CSV table of C-alpha atoms in Angstrom, one decimal:
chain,number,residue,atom,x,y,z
O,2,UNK,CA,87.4,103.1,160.2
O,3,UNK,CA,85.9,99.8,161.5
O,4,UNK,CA,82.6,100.4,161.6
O,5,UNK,CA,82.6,101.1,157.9
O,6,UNK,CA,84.7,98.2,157.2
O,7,UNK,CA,82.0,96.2,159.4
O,8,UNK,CA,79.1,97.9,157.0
O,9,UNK,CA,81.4,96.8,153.8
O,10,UNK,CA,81.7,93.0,155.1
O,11,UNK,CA,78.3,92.8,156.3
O,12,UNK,CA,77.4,94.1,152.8
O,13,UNK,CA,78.9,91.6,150.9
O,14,UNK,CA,77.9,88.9,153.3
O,15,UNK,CA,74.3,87.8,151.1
O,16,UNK,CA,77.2,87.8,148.3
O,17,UNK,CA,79.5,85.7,149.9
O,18,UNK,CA,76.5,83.1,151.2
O,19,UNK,CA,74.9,83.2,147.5
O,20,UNK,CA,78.0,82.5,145.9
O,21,UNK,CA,78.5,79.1,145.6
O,22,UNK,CA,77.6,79.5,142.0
O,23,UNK,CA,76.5,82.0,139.3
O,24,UNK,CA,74.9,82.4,136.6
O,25,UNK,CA,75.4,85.9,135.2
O,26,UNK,CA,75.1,87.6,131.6
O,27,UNK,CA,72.3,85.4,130.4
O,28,UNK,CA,71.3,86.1,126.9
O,29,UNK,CA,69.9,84.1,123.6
O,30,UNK,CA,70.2,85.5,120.0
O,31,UNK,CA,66.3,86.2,118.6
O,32,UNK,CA,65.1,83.7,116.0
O,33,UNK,CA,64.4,83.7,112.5
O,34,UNK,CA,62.4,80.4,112.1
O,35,UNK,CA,60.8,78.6,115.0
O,36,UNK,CA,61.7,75.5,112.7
O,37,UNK,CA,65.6,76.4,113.7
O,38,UNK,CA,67.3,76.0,116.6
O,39,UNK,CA,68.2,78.2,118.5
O,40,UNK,CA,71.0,79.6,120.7
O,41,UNK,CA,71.6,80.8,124.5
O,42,UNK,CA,74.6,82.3,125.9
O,43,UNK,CA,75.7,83.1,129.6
O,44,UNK,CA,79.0,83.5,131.9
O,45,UNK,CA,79.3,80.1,135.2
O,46,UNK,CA,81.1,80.7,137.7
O,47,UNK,CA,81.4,78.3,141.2
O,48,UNK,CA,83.4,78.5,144.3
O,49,UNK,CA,83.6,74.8,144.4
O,50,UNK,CA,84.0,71.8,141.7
O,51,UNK,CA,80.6,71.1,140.3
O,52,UNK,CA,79.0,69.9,137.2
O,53,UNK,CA,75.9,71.2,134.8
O,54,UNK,CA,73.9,68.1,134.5
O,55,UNK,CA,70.8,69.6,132.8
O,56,UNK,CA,68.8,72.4,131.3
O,57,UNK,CA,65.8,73.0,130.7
O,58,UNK,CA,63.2,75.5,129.4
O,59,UNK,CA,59.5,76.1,128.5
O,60,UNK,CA,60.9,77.9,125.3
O,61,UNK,CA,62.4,74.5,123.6
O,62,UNK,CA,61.9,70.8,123.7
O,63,UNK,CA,64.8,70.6,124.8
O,64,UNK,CA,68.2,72.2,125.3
O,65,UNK,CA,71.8,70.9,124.6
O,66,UNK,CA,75.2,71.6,125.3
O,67,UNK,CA,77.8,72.6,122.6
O,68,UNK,CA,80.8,73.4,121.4
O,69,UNK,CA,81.8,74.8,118.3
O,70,UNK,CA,85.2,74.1,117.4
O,71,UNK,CA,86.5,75.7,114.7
O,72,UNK,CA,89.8,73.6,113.7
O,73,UNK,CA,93.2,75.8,111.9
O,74,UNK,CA,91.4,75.2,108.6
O,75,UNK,CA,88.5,77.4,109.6
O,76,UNK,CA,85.8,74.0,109.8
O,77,UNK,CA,83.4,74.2,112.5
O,78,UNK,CA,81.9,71.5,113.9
O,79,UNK,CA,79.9,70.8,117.0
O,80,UNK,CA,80.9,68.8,119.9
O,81,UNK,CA,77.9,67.7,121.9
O,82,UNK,CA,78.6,68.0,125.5
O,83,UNK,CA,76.8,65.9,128.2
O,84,UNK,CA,77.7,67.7,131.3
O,85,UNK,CA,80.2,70.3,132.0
O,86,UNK,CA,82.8,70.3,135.0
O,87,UNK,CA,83.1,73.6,136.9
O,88,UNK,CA,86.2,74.1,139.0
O,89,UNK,CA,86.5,76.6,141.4
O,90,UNK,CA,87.6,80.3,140.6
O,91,UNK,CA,87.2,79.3,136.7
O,92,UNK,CA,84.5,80.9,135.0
O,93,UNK,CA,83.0,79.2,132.0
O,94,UNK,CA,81.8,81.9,129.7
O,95,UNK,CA,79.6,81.1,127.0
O,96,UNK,CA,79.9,82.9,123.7
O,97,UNK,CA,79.1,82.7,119.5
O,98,UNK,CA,81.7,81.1,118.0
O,99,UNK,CA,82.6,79.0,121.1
O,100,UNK,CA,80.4,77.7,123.6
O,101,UNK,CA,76.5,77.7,123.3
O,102,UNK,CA,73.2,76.2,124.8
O,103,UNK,CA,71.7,75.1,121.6
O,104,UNK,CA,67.8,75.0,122.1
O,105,UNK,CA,66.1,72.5,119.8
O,106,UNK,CA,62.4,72.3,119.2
O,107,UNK,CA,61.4,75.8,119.7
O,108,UNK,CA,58.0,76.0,121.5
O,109,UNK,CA,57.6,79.5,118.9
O,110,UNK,CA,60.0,82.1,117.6
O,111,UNK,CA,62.4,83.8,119.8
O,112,UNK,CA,61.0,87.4,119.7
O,113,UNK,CA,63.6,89.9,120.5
O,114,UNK,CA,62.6,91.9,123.3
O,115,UNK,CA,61.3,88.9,125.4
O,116,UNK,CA,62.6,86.7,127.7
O,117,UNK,CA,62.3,82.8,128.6
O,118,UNK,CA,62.9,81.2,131.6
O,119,UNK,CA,66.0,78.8,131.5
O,120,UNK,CA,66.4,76.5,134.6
O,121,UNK,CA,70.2,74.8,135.0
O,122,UNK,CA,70.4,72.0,137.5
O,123,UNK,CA,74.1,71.3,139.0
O,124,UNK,CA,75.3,68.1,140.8
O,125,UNK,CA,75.9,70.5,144.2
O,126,UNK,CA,74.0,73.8,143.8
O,127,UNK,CA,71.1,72.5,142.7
O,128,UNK,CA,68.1,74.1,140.4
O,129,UNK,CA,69.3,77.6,139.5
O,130,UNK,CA,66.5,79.3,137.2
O,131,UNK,CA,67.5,82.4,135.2
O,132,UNK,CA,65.3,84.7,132.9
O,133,UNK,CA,67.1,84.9,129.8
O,134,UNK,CA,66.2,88.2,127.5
O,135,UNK,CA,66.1,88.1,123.4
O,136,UNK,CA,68.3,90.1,121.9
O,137,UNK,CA,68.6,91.1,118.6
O,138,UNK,CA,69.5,88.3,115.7
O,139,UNK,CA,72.7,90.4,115.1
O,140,UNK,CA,73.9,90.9,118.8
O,141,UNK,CA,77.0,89.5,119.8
O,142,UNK,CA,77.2,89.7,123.7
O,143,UNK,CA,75.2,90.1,126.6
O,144,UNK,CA,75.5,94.0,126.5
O,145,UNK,CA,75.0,94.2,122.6
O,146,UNK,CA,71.7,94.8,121.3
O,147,UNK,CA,73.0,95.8,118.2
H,8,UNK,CA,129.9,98.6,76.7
H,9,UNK,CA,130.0,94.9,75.9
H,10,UNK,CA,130.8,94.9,79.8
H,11,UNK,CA,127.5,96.6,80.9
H,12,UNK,CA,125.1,95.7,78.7
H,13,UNK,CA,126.5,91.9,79.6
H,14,UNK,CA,125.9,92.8,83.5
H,15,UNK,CA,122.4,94.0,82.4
H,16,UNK,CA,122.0,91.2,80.9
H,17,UNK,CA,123.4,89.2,83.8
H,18,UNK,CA,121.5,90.6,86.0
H,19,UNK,CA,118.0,90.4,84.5
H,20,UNK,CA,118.6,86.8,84.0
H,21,UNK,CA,119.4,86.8,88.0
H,22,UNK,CA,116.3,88.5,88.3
H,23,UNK,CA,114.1,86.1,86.5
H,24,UNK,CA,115.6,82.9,88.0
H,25,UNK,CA,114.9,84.6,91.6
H,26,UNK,CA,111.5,85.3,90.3
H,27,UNK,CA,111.1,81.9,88.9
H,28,UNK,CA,112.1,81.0,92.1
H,29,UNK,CA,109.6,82.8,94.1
H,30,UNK,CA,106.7,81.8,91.8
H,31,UNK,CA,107.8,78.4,92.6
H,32,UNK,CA,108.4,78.7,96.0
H,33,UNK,CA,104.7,80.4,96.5
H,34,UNK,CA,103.2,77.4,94.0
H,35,UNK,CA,104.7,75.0,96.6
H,36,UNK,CA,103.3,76.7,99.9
H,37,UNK,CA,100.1,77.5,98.0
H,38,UNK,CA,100.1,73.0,97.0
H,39,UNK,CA,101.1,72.1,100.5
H,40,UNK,CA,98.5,74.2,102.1
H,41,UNK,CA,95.6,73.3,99.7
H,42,UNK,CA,97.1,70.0,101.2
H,43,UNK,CA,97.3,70.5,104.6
H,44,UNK,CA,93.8,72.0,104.4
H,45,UNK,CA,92.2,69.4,102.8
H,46,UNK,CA,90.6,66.1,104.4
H,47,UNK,CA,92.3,62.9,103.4
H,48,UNK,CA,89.3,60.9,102.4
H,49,UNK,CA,87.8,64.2,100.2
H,50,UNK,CA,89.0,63.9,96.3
H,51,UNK,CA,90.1,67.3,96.8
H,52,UNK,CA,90.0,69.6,93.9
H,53,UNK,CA,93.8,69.9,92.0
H,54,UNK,CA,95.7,73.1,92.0
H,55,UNK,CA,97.2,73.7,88.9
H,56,UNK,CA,99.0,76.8,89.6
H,57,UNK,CA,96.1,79.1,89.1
H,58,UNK,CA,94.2,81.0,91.6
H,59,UNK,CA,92.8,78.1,93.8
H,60,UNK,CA,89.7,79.8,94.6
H,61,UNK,CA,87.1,80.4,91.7
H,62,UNK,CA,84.3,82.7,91.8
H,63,UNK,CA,81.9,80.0,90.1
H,64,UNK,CA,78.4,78.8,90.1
H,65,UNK,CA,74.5,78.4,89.1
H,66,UNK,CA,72.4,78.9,92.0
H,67,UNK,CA,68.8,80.1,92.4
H,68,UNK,CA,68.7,83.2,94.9
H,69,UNK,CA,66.2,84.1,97.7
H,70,UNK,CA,63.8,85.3,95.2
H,71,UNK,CA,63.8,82.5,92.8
H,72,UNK,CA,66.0,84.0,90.3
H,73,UNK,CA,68.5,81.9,88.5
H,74,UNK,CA,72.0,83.5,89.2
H,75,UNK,CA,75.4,82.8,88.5
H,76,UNK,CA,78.8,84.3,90.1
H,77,UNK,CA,78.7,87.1,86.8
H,78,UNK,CA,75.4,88.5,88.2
H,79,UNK,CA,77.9,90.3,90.5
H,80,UNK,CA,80.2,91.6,88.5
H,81,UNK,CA,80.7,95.0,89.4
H,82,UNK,CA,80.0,94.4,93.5
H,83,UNK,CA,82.7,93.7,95.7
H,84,UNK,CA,81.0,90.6,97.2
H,85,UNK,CA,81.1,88.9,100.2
H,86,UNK,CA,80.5,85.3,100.1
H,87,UNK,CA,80.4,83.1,103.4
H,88,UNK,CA,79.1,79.5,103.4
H,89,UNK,CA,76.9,77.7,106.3
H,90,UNK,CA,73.3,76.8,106.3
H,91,UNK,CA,70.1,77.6,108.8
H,92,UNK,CA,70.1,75.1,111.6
H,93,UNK,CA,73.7,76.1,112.6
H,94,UNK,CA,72.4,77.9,116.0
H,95,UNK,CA,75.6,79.5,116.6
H,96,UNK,CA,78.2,80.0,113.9
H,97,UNK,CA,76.5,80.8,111.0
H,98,UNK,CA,74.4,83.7,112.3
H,99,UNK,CA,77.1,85.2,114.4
H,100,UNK,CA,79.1,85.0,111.1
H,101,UNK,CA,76.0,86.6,109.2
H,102,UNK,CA,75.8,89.1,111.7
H,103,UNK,CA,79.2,89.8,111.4
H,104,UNK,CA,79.1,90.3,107.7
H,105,UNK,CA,76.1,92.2,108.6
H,106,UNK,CA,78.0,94.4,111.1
H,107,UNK,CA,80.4,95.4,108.4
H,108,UNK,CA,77.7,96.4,106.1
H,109,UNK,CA,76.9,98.8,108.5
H,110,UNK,CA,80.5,99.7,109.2
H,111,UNK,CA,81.0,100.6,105.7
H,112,UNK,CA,78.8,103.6,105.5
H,113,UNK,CA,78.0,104.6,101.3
H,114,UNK,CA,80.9,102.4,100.4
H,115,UNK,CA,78.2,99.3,101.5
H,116,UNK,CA,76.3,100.0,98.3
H,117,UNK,CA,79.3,98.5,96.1
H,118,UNK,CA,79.3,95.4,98.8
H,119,UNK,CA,77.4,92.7,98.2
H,120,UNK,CA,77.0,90.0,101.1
H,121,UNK,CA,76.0,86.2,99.6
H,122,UNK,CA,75.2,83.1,102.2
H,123,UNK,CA,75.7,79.9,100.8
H,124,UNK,CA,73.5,77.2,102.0
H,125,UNK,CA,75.4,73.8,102.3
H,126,UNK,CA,72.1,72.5,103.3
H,127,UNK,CA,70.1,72.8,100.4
H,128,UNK,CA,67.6,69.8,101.0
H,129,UNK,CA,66.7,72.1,104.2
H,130,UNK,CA,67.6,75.9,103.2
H,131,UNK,CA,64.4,75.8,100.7
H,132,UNK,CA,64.5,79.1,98.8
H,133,UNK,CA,61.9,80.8,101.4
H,134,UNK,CA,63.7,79.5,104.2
H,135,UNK,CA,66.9,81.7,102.7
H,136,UNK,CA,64.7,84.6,102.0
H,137,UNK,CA,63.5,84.7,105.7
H,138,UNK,CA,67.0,84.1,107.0
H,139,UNK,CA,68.7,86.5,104.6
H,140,UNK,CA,66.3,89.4,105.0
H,141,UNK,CA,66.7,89.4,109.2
H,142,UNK,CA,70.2,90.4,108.5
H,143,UNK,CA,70.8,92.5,106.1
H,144,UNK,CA,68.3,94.2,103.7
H,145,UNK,CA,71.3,93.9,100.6
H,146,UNK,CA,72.2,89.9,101.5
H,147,UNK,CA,71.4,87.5,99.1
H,148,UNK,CA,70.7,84.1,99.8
H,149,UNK,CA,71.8,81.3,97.4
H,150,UNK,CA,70.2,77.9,97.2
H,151,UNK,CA,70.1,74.9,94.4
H,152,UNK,CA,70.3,71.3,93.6
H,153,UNK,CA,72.9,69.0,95.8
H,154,UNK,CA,75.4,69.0,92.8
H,155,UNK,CA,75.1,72.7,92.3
H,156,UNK,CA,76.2,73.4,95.5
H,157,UNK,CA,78.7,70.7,95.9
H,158,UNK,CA,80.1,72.7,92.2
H,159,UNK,CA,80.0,76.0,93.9
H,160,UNK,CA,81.6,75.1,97.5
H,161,UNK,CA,83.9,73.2,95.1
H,162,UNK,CA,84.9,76.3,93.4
H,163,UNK,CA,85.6,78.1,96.2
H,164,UNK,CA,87.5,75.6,98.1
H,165,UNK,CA,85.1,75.1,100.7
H,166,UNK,CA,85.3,71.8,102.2
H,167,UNK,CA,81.7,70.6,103.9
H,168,UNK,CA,80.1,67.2,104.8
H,169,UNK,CA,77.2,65.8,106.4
H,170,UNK,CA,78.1,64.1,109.8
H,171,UNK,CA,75.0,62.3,111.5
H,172,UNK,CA,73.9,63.2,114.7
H,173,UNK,CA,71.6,61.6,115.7
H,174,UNK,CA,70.3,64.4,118.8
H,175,UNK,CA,70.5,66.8,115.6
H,176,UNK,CA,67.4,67.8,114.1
H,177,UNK,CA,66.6,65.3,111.5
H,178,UNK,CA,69.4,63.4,112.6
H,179,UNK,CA,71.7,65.5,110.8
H,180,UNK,CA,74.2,68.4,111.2
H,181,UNK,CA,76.8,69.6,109.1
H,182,UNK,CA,80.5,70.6,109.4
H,183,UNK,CA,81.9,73.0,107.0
H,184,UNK,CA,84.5,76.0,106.6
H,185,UNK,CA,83.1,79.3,108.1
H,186,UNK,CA,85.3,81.6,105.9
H,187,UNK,CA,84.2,84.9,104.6
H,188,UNK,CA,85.3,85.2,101.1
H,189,UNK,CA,86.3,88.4,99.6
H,190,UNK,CA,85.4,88.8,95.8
H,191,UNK,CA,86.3,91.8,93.5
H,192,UNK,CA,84.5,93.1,91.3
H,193,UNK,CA,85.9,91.4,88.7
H,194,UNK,CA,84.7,88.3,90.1
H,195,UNK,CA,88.3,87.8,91.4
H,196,UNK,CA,89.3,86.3,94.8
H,197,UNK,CA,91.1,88.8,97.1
H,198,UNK,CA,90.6,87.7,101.1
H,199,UNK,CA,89.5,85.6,103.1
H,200,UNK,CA,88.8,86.1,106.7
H,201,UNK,CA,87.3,84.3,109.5
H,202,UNK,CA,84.8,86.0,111.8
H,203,UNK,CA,86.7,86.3,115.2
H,204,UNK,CA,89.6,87.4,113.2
H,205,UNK,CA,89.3,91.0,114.2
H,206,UNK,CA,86.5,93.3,114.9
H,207,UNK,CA,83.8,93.8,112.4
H,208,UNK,CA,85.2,98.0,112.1
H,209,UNK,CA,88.7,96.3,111.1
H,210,UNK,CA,87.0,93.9,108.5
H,211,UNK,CA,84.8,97.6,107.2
H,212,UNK,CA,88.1,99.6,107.2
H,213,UNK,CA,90.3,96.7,105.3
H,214,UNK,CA,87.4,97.0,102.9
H,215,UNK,CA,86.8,99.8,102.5
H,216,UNK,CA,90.8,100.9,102.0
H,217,UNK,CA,90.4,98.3,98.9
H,218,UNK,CA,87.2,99.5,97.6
H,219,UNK,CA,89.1,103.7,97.7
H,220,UNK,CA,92.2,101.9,96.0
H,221,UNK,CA,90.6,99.7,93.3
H,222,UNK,CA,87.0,101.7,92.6
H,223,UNK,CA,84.4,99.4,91.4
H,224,UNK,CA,83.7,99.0,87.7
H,225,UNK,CA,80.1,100.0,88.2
């Protein structure tokens, strides 16, 4: 019985060392018009409080934070946020109809199919660079290329 | 005799007061919503008792063409308001509408999904007919003048403004109500839903449970 508990700890030792933060499910909605902005999507989680001061890309001119809050009278509007908090344990998910990485000044069309590098800089972890894929204009999640 | 046909009469007369009552009672909710709903500083449009929301308009679609709200007569229609620098609601809500095109199976062909620019100084016809066409090959897109649009969102009840932003493309975005209105084909107003209200299947099956019930007139 030990060894293989050994193996499984040793296993998820990388894990454990790599975790301080993640960014998983990465995926941006394909675009009709380059002239448009368009939007990103993906799941943060850290084991310890830190903060998403920036993001950048080569795909846009540059990319901003938002949230769309849609009030009890069905408006939407967006809230601009300047840099998000991340506490420990709490994943931030980002997803249409809530949270979104808007990217402005499209460098060209997102083609579905293709991906874009998307680097996210954090007060602690650092520069964490992620290829995002294109999914279709009518997906709705990471795993929907619908 | 005298006895019953007074308690008929009794009765009925209960009847209509209570259905006076709840005609009243409904006018009231539907005033203090329409209300509650709408923002203070907007001259809001007046509720008179009659169907708040009116299937009403002159608009030029994605193909140039003049329309108004009768061209659908006949389609169940689907009508959602938002315009084409909204990164995130507007084409997960088209999407959505999309979705339930596709849900719908045969019964799609008496469906007819319509965007609404709010945007129109942006949302040129072409720009529509671009956006339109990556959804759905059977959405129309409707454009016009300012004031034709402020008439049709008017109509519908849909409250919109322009709120400067100046980290917005042209220094603009705008805020408006992301329903999804269902239409009859009668032009009448029968739903409205929200996207995120349920899953696009449940929107198709509400739909098309309506569409077996009712038929469509064409």
């Amino acid at each position: 019985m030990k060894p293989i508990a050994l193996a499984v700890f040793c296993a998820a030792l990388p894990t454990l060392a790599a975790a301080d933060l993640s960014v998983t499910d990465p995926w941006a909605r394909a675009s009709i018009l380059a002239s448009r902005p368009g939007a990103a999507y993906l799941t943060l989680e850290s084991d310890i409080a830190d903060q998403l001061t920036a993001l950048e890309t080569p795909a846009a001119g540059h990319v901003m934070l938002h949230d769309t809050v849609t009030d009890t009278n069905g408006v939407s509007r967006m809230n601009h946020i300047e840099a998000l908090d991340l506490t420990p344990g709490t994943p931030v998910t980002f997803a249409p109809g809530g949270m979104h990485l808007m990217l402005m000044d499209l460098t060209g069309k997102l083609e579905e199919g293709s991906t874009f590098p998307l680097t996210l800089t954090f007060e602690n972890a650092g520069e964490i660079t992620v290829e995002v894929p294109v999914l279709s204009v009518t997906a709705t999640g990471p795993g929907n290329a619908e | 005799m005298n006895q019953t046909s007074n308690g008929g009469g009794l009765s009925r007369i209960r009847r209509g007061l209570w259905a006076m009552t709840g005609v009243a009672v409904v006018a009231l909710g539907a005033a203090f919503l329409w209300r509650a709903q709408t923002p203070g500083d907007l001259p809001g449009p007046r509720v008179t008792g009659e169907a708040a929301i009116t299937n009403a308009y002159t608009l030029t679609d994605h193909t140039g063409r003049s329309v108004t709200a009768d061209d659908f007569d006949g389609q169940w229609q689907l009508v959602f308001f938002g315009f084409t620098h909204c990164p995130d609601i507007c084409p997960t809500t088209l999407a959505y509408m999309a979705q339930v095109m596709d849900a719908l199976g045969p019964k799609s062909a008496q469906v007819t999904p319509i965007f609404v620019t709010v945007d129109p100084a942006r949302d040129t016809r072409d720009v529509m007919a671009a956006y339109v066409e990556a959804f759905h090959p059977r959405m129309v897109g409707l454009t016009g003048t300012e004031a034709q649009i402020a008439e049709a969102a008017g109509n519908f009840r849909v409250w919109y403004e322009r709120a400067e932003d100046t980290t917005a493309p042209n220094g603009y975005t705008m805020a408006h109500s992301g329903h999804i209105y269902v239409m009859a084909p009668d032009g009448g107003f029968v739903d409205v839903w929200l996207e995120g209200d349920a899953p696009a299947e449940t929107f198709a099956e509400n739909l098309s449970a309506l569409i077996q019930a009712t038929g469509s007139s064409s």
